[in-house]
């Protein structure tokens, strides 16, 4: 298995989560695992928070890992949920922090709406349950999924998404996020590079995806995540062609959340196709 994307002997993983959002490793444990897995440049990209970056940077400095400050924002475009990763951001930038504050408020409001919808499906106490599981982390659907599993409403984690929380399911709250272009503006203001995350996950036709990519580019987006975790054969080549068609740089990352999920393990993904220009050229 090729470990991450490499150039000049460096191995890059530019999409990963800690327990500041919906991952389950502390920032220190995440950095240690990345080092163990041979990753040399890691971007920590928690959902809608920069809360773990300071601790991750300290741990990285001690272990010789290069830590790229990042974030993964939830946005919408044409009514669909789209994730935009910001790489090499200034985490202290006031525009970025104002955006984060409003995302956190939206997440709290959404959690109340999810709980209300679930209560109509006879699921009790899910707001308190999800909040307890989230603790200090940014609350998200995975905390509801874990509650549904723990309380016996779902047979397994994926089943909670399938029955309750996934797109189009009763607990799915639509169109609660800011427009994609607005969020690209926050990232750009903070000196970061906006990356369209895991394009293959949106299950769009090529035509629709190209329309999305064009809108992303016009709003100031700079890169496409050409490799995300383990993808089916041919996906990276298809995305590389789209990145090149629209003049975008190419990023790669595992989208790591928790250990023992080999399909999104730190550093465990294929190489960027050689036709791509890697996103790290923008900051080297
Ligand atoms: P949220 O950011 O609260 O909307 O939650 C989205 C997160 O839920 C994603 O980043 C994944 O970590 C997780 N997720 C989404 N869909 C699924 C699924 N079908 N099975 C397991 N986890 C999922
Ligand atoms: Mn997640
Ligand atoms: Mn995502
Ligand atoms: Mn992610």
Coordinates of C-alpha atoms and ligand atoms in Angstrom, one line a residue:
X1 CA 0.0 0.0 0.0
X2 CA 1.3 3.4 -1.0
X3 CA 1.5 5.5 2.2
X4 CA 0.1 9.0 1.4
X5 CA 1.2 11.3 -1.4
X6 CA 4.9 12.0 -1.5
X7 CA 7.2 14.3 -3.2
X8 CA 10.9 14.9 -2.5
X9 CA 10.5 12.0 0.1
X10 CA 7.8 13.8 2.1
X11 CA 4.5 12.0 2.7
X12 CA 1.5 14.2 2.9
X13 CA -1.9 13.6 4.5
X14 CA -3.9 16.8 4.2
X15 CA -7.3 15.8 5.8
X16 CA -7.7 14.4 9.3
X17 CA -9.9 14.9 12.4
X18 CA -9.3 14.9 16.1
X19 CA -11.6 14.7 19.1
X20 CA -12.2 18.4 18.8
X21 CA -14.8 17.5 16.2
X22 CA -15.9 13.9 15.3
X23 CA -12.6 12.0 15.5
X24 CA -11.8 10.1 18.6
X25 CA -8.0 10.8 19.0
X26 CA -6.7 13.6 21.0
X27 CA -4.5 16.0 19.0
X28 CA -1.4 14.4 20.6
X29 CA -2.5 10.9 19.8
X30 CA -3.4 11.9 16.3
X31 CA 0.1 13.3 15.7
X32 CA 1.7 10.2 17.2
X33 CA -0.4 7.9 15.0
X34 CA 0.5 10.0 11.9
X35 CA 4.2 9.7 12.8
X36 CA 3.8 5.9 13.3
X37 CA 2.2 5.6 9.9
X38 CA 5.0 7.4 8.2
X39 CA 3.2 10.7 7.5
X40 CA 5.6 13.6 7.5
X41 CA 3.2 16.5 6.7
X42 CA -0.2 16.4 8.3
X43 CA -3.1 18.8 8.0
X44 CA -5.5 18.8 10.9
X45 CA -8.9 19.7 9.5
X46 CA -11.5 19.4 12.2
X47 CA -15.1 20.2 11.3
X48 CA -15.8 23.9 11.9
X49 CA -13.2 24.4 14.6
X50 CA -9.5 25.3 15.0
X51 CA -9.6 24.3 18.7
X52 CA -7.1 21.4 18.5
X53 CA -4.5 23.2 16.3
X54 CA -2.4 24.6 19.1
X55 CA -2.0 21.3 20.9
X56 CA -1.4 19.5 17.6
X57 CA 1.3 22.0 16.6
X58 CA 3.1 21.5 19.9
X59 CA 3.0 17.7 19.6
X60 CA 4.2 17.9 16.0
X61 CA 7.1 20.2 16.9
X62 CA 8.3 17.6 19.4
X63 CA 8.1 14.7 17.0
X64 CA 9.4 16.4 13.8
X65 CA 6.1 16.2 12.0
X66 CA 5.1 19.2 9.9
X67 CA 1.6 20.3 10.9
X68 CA -0.4 22.3 8.5
X69 CA -3.1 24.3 10.2
X70 CA -6.5 23.5 8.6
X71 CA -10.2 23.2 9.0
X72 CA -13.2 21.6 7.2
X73 CA -16.2 23.8 6.9
X74 CA -19.7 22.7 6.2
X75 CA -21.3 24.7 3.4
X76 CA -24.1 24.5 0.9
X77 CA -24.2 25.0 -2.9
X78 CA -27.5 24.8 -4.8
X79 CA -29.1 23.4 -1.7
X80 CA -26.6 20.5 -1.3
X81 CA -24.2 20.0 1.5
X82 CA -20.6 20.6 0.4
X83 CA -17.5 20.4 2.5
X84 CA -14.6 22.9 1.9
X85 CA -11.2 22.3 3.5
X86 CA -9.0 25.3 4.3
X87 CA -5.3 24.5 4.3
X88 CA -2.5 26.6 5.7
X89 CA -4.9 29.1 7.4
X90 CA -4.0 31.7 10.0
X91 CA -6.2 30.2 12.8
X92 CA -6.2 33.6 14.6
X93 CA -7.6 35.6 11.7
X94 CA -10.7 37.5 12.9
X95 CA -12.7 36.8 9.7
X96 CA -12.1 33.1 10.1
X97 CA -12.9 33.1 13.8
X98 CA -16.1 35.0 13.2
X99 CA -17.1 32.4 10.6
X100 CA -16.3 29.6 13.1
X101 CA -18.4 31.3 15.8
X102 CA -21.4 31.4 13.5
X103 CA -20.8 27.8 12.4
X104 CA -20.8 26.7 16.0
X105 CA -24.1 28.5 16.7
X106 CA -25.6 26.9 13.5
X107 CA -24.4 23.5 14.7
X108 CA -26.1 24.0 18.1
X109 CA -29.3 25.1 16.4
X110 CA -29.1 22.1 14.0
X111 CA -28.6 19.7 16.9
X112 CA -31.9 21.0 18.5
X113 CA -33.7 20.4 15.2
X114 CA -32.2 17.0 14.8
X115 CA -33.3 16.0 18.3
X116 CA -36.8 17.4 17.6
X117 CA -37.1 15.3 14.4
X118 CA -35.8 12.2 16.1
X119 CA -38.3 12.7 18.9
X120 CA -41.1 12.4 16.3
X121 CA -39.6 9.0 15.5
X122 CA -39.9 8.1 19.2
X123 CA -36.2 8.6 19.9
X124 CA -36.0 10.0 23.4
X125 CA -33.4 12.3 25.0
X126 CA -31.1 12.5 21.9
X127 CA -30.0 16.1 22.5
X128 CA -28.7 15.5 26.0
X129 CA -27.3 12.1 24.9
X130 CA -25.4 13.6 21.9
X131 CA -24.2 16.6 23.9
X132 CA -22.8 14.3 26.6
X133 CA -21.0 12.2 24.0
X134 CA -19.6 15.4 22.3
X135 CA -18.4 16.8 25.6
X136 CA -16.2 19.8 24.6
X137 CA -16.1 18.7 20.9
X138 CA -18.1 20.4 18.2
X139 CA -21.4 18.6 18.1
X140 CA -22.2 16.7 14.9
X141 CA -24.3 13.9 13.5
X142 CA -21.7 11.3 14.5
X143 CA -22.5 12.1 18.2
X144 CA -26.2 11.5 17.5
X145 CA -25.3 8.2 15.7
X146 CA -23.3 7.0 18.7
X147 CA -26.2 7.9 21.0
X148 CA -28.7 6.0 18.7
X149 CA -26.3 3.0 18.8
X150 CA -25.7 3.2 22.6
X151 CA -29.4 3.6 23.4
X152 CA -30.4 0.6 21.2
X153 CA -32.2 2.6 18.4
X154 CA -29.7 1.5 15.7
X155 CA -27.9 -1.8 15.3
X156 CA -24.6 -0.2 14.4
X157 CA -23.1 3.3 13.6
X158 CA -23.6 3.1 9.9
X159 CA -27.2 2.0 10.5
X160 CA -27.9 5.2 12.5
X161 CA -27.0 7.2 9.4
X162 CA -29.0 4.8 7.1
X163 CA -32.2 5.0 9.1
X164 CA -32.1 8.4 10.9
X165 CA -29.3 10.8 10.0
X166 CA -28.1 10.4 6.4
X167 CA -29.1 12.6 3.4
X168 CA -32.9 12.5 2.9
X169 CA -33.6 10.6 6.2
X170 CA -35.9 12.0 8.9
X171 CA -33.1 13.4 11.1
X172 CA -31.4 15.1 8.2
X173 CA -31.6 18.9 8.5
X174 CA -31.2 20.5 5.1
X175 CA -29.9 23.8 4.0
X176 CA -28.6 25.1 7.3
X177 CA -25.1 26.1 6.2
X178 CA -23.7 29.2 4.7
X179 CA -23.2 29.4 0.9
X180 CA -20.0 27.7 -0.3
X181 CA -18.7 31.1 -1.8
X182 CA -19.0 32.8 1.6
X183 CA -17.0 30.1 3.3
X184 CA -14.3 30.2 0.6
X185 CA -14.1 33.9 1.4
X186 CA -13.3 33.2 5.1
X187 CA -10.6 30.8 4.2
X188 CA -9.0 33.1 1.7
X189 CA -9.2 36.0 4.1
X190 CA -7.2 33.9 6.6
X191 CA -4.5 33.4 4.0
X192 CA -5.6 29.8 3.4
X193 CA -6.2 27.6 0.3
X194 CA -9.7 26.5 -0.2
X195 CA -10.0 22.8 -1.2
X196 CA -13.2 21.1 -2.5
X197 CA -13.3 18.1 -0.2
X198 CA -14.0 14.5 -1.3
X199 CA -15.8 15.4 -4.5
X200 CA -16.7 11.7 -5.2
X201 CA -18.8 11.5 -2.0
X202 CA -21.4 13.9 -3.5
X203 CA -22.5 11.3 -6.0
X204 CA -23.0 13.9 -8.7
X205 CA -23.0 13.3 -12.5
X206 CA -19.8 14.5 -14.1
X207 CA -21.7 17.5 -15.6
X208 CA -23.0 18.5 -12.2
X209 CA -19.6 18.1 -10.6
X210 CA -18.1 20.3 -13.3
X211 CA -20.7 23.0 -12.6
X212 CA -19.9 22.8 -8.9
X213 CA -16.1 22.9 -9.6
X214 CA -16.6 26.0 -11.8
X215 CA -18.6 27.8 -9.1
X216 CA -15.9 26.8 -6.6
X217 CA -13.2 28.2 -8.8
X218 CA -15.1 31.4 -9.5
X219 CA -15.5 32.0 -5.8
X220 CA -11.7 31.7 -5.2
X221 CA -11.4 28.0 -4.5
X222 CA -7.8 26.8 -5.4
X223 CA -7.7 23.0 -5.1
X224 CA -9.6 19.8 -5.6
X225 CA -9.2 16.8 -3.2
X226 CA -8.2 14.4 -6.0
X227 CA -7.4 11.6 -3.5
X228 CA -9.6 11.0 -0.4
X229 CA -9.1 7.9 1.6
X230 CA -9.3 4.7 -0.4
X231 CA -11.2 5.4 -3.6
X232 CA -12.4 3.0 -6.3
X233 CA -10.0 2.6 -9.2
X234 CA -10.2 5.4 -11.8
X235 CA -11.7 8.0 -9.4
X236 CA -8.4 9.8 -8.8
X237 CA -7.7 10.0 -12.6
X238 CA -11.2 11.3 -13.3
X239 CA -10.8 14.0 -10.6
X240 CA -7.3 14.8 -11.7
X241 CA -8.6 15.5 -15.2
X242 CA -11.3 17.9 -13.7
X243 CA -8.7 19.7 -11.6
X244 CA -6.5 20.2 -14.6
X245 CA -9.5 21.3 -16.8
X246 CA -10.4 24.0 -14.2
X247 CA -6.8 25.0 -13.3
X248 CA -7.0 23.7 -9.8
X249 CA -4.2 22.3 -7.6
X250 CA -4.6 18.8 -6.3
X251 CA -4.9 17.7 -2.7
X252 CA -4.8 14.3 -1.0
X253 CA -5.9 13.2 2.5
X254 CA -7.2 10.2 4.3
X255 CA -10.2 11.9 6.1
X256 CA -9.1 10.0 9.1
X257 CA -11.5 9.9 12.1
X258 CA -10.9 6.8 14.2
X259 CA -8.3 4.0 14.2
X260 CA -9.1 0.6 12.7
X261 CA -11.1 1.9 9.7
X262 CA -8.7 0.9 6.9
X263 CA -10.6 2.8 4.3
X264 CA -9.7 6.1 5.9
X265 CA -6.4 5.5 7.8
X266 CA -3.7 8.1 8.2
X267 CA -1.4 8.0 5.1
X268 CA -3.2 5.0 3.6
X269 CA -4.2 6.2 0.1
X270 CA -3.0 6.2 -3.4
X271 CA -0.6 8.6 -5.1
X272 CA -1.8 11.8 -6.8
X273 CA -1.8 11.2 -10.6
X274 CA 1.4 12.6 -12.1
X275 CA -0.6 15.1 -14.3
X276 CA -1.6 17.0 -11.1
X277 CA 0.0 20.0 -9.5
X278 CA 0.2 19.2 -5.8
X279 CA -1.5 21.8 -3.5
X280 CA 1.6 22.1 -1.4
X281 CA 3.4 23.9 -4.2
X282 CA 1.2 26.8 -3.2
X283 CA 3.1 27.2 0.1
X284 CA 6.5 25.9 -0.8
Ligands
LIG1 P1 -21.9 16.7 10.4 O1 -20.6 17.4 10.2 O2 -22.5 16.8 11.8 O3 -22.9 16.9 9.3 O4 -21.6 15.1 10.3 C1 -20.9 14.6 9.1 C2 -19.9 13.6 9.5 O5 -20.6 12.4 9.8 C3 -19.0 13.2 8.4 O6 -17.8 14.1 8.5 C4 -18.6 11.8 8.7 O7 -17.6 11.8 9.7 C5 -19.9 11.3 9.4 N1 -20.7 10.5 8.4 C6 -21.5 11.0 7.4 N2 -22.2 10.1 6.8 C7 -21.9 8.9 7.4 C8 -22.2 7.5 7.2 N3 -23.1 7.2 6.3 N4 -21.7 6.6 8.0 C9 -20.8 7.0 9.0 N5 -20.4 8.2 9.2 C10 -20.9 9.2 8.4
LIG2 MN1 -16.5 13.8 10.0
LIG3 MN1 -16.3 15.9 4.9
LIG4 MN1 -13.4 15.2 6.9

